[in-house]
Amino acid sequence: MDLAGLLVQAVSGAVGGSAMGAAAKNYSLGAVGNAIAGAVGGGILGQLVGTYAGQMIEGWVGDIVGGGVGGIVLTLIAGVIRNMTAK
């Protein structure tokens, strides 16, 4: 994995996390929290997609999709955990 691919995954993860926060207000971590959780999730899941999907999804499309979905998933998980611990 090159640095450009990781950067694309992190940016698309931040966008995905921010979109999830806007769509699910109950699980939002705030603008900065959504972007940070999304970027981390995008980097992690983007790497996993590249490793396990192999030849099916590769290149920029795989980086964008893996990063966006990873950002959504990790932001949602963090929001659910935050809501569960706040009660």
Tab-separated table of C-alpha atoms in Angstrom:
chain	number	residue	atom	x	y	z
A	1	MET	CA	0.000	0.000	0.000
A	2	ASP	CA	1.329	3.374	-0.929
A	3	LEU	CA	0.936	6.617	0.958
A	4	ALA	CA	-1.452	8.101	-1.623
A	5	GLY	CA	-3.859	5.174	-1.226
A	6	LEU	CA	-3.805	5.483	2.550
A	7	LEU	CA	-4.471	9.218	2.288
A	8	VAL	CA	-7.446	8.597	-0.035
A	9	GLN	CA	-8.811	6.019	2.415
A	10	ALA	CA	-8.467	8.385	5.358
A	11	VAL	CA	-10.128	11.292	3.531
A	12	SER	CA	-13.002	9.167	2.237
A	13	GLY	CA	-13.363	7.695	5.739
A	14	ALA	CA	-13.593	11.192	7.220
A	15	VAL	CA	-16.284	12.084	4.677
A	16	GLY	CA	-18.147	8.840	5.419
A	17	GLY	CA	-17.939	9.423	9.159
A	18	SER	CA	-19.208	12.973	8.806
A	19	ALA	CA	-22.076	11.810	6.608
A	20	MET	CA	-23.008	9.136	9.147
A	21	GLY	CA	-22.986	11.735	11.918
A	22	ALA	CA	-25.293	13.971	9.891
A	23	ALA	CA	-27.637	11.097	9.065
A	24	ALA	CA	-27.808	9.568	12.554
A	25	LYS	CA	-27.882	12.485	14.979
A	26	ASN	CA	-28.278	10.193	18.005
A	27	TYR	CA	-24.906	8.579	17.318
A	28	SER	CA	-22.998	11.686	16.260
A	29	LEU	CA	-19.688	12.399	17.967
A	30	GLY	CA	-19.615	16.018	16.856
A	31	ALA	CA	-18.052	17.323	13.675
A	32	VAL	CA	-14.446	16.739	14.687
A	33	GLY	CA	-15.143	13.413	16.401
A	34	ASN	CA	-16.986	12.075	13.361
A	35	ALA	CA	-14.148	13.109	11.054
A	36	ILE	CA	-11.441	11.591	13.271
A	37	ALA	CA	-13.290	8.321	13.847
A	38	GLY	CA	-14.108	8.171	10.152
A	39	ALA	CA	-10.505	8.738	9.094
A	40	VAL	CA	-9.234	6.028	11.436
A	41	GLY	CA	-11.959	3.614	10.317
A	42	GLY	CA	-11.294	4.432	6.688
A	43	GLY	CA	-7.618	3.667	7.050
A	44	ILE	CA	-8.203	0.406	8.888
A	45	LEU	CA	-11.004	-1.018	6.758
A	46	GLY	CA	-9.408	0.287	3.582
A	47	GLN	CA	-6.323	-1.777	4.378
A	48	LEU	CA	-8.466	-4.846	5.097
A	49	VAL	CA	-10.358	-4.470	1.825
A	50	GLY	CA	-7.070	-4.249	-0.034
A	51	THR	CA	-5.747	-7.323	1.739
A	52	TYR	CA	-8.783	-9.600	1.573
A	53	ALA	CA	-10.622	-8.459	-1.562
A	54	GLY	CA	-7.426	-8.688	-3.572
A	55	GLN	CA	-8.080	-8.477	-7.280
A	56	MET	CA	-11.846	-7.858	-7.024
A	57	ILE	CA	-11.644	-4.297	-5.712
A	58	GLU	CA	-8.360	-2.535	-6.140
A	59	GLY	CA	-7.034	0.841	-7.072
A	60	TRP	CA	-8.740	4.141	-6.356
A	61	VAL	CA	-12.233	2.650	-6.361
A	62	GLY	CA	-11.317	0.127	-3.681
A	63	ASP	CA	-9.592	2.827	-1.636
A	64	ILE	CA	-12.599	5.157	-1.790
A	65	VAL	CA	-15.203	2.471	-1.103
A	66	GLY	CA	-13.207	0.786	1.649
A	67	GLY	CA	-12.402	4.098	3.296
A	68	GLY	CA	-15.957	5.406	3.137
A	69	VAL	CA	-17.518	2.239	4.496
A	70	GLY	CA	-14.847	1.960	7.176
A	71	GLY	CA	-15.504	5.527	8.267
A	72	ILE	CA	-19.222	4.905	8.519
A	73	VAL	CA	-18.814	1.660	10.458
A	74	LEU	CA	-16.275	2.900	13.005
A	75	THR	CA	-18.115	6.170	13.604
A	76	LEU	CA	-21.365	4.293	14.166
A	77	ILE	CA	-19.715	1.844	16.567
A	78	ALA	CA	-18.073	4.689	18.512
A	79	GLY	CA	-21.405	6.558	18.682
A	80	VAL	CA	-23.245	3.502	19.968
A	81	ILE	CA	-20.595	2.875	22.625
A	82	ARG	CA	-20.690	6.532	23.682
A	83	ASN	CA	-24.484	6.448	24.034
A	84	MET	CA	-24.377	3.197	26.017
A	85	THR	CA	-21.808	4.510	28.474
A	86	ALA	CA	-23.561	7.876	28.916
A	87	LYS	CA	-26.674	6.292	30.429
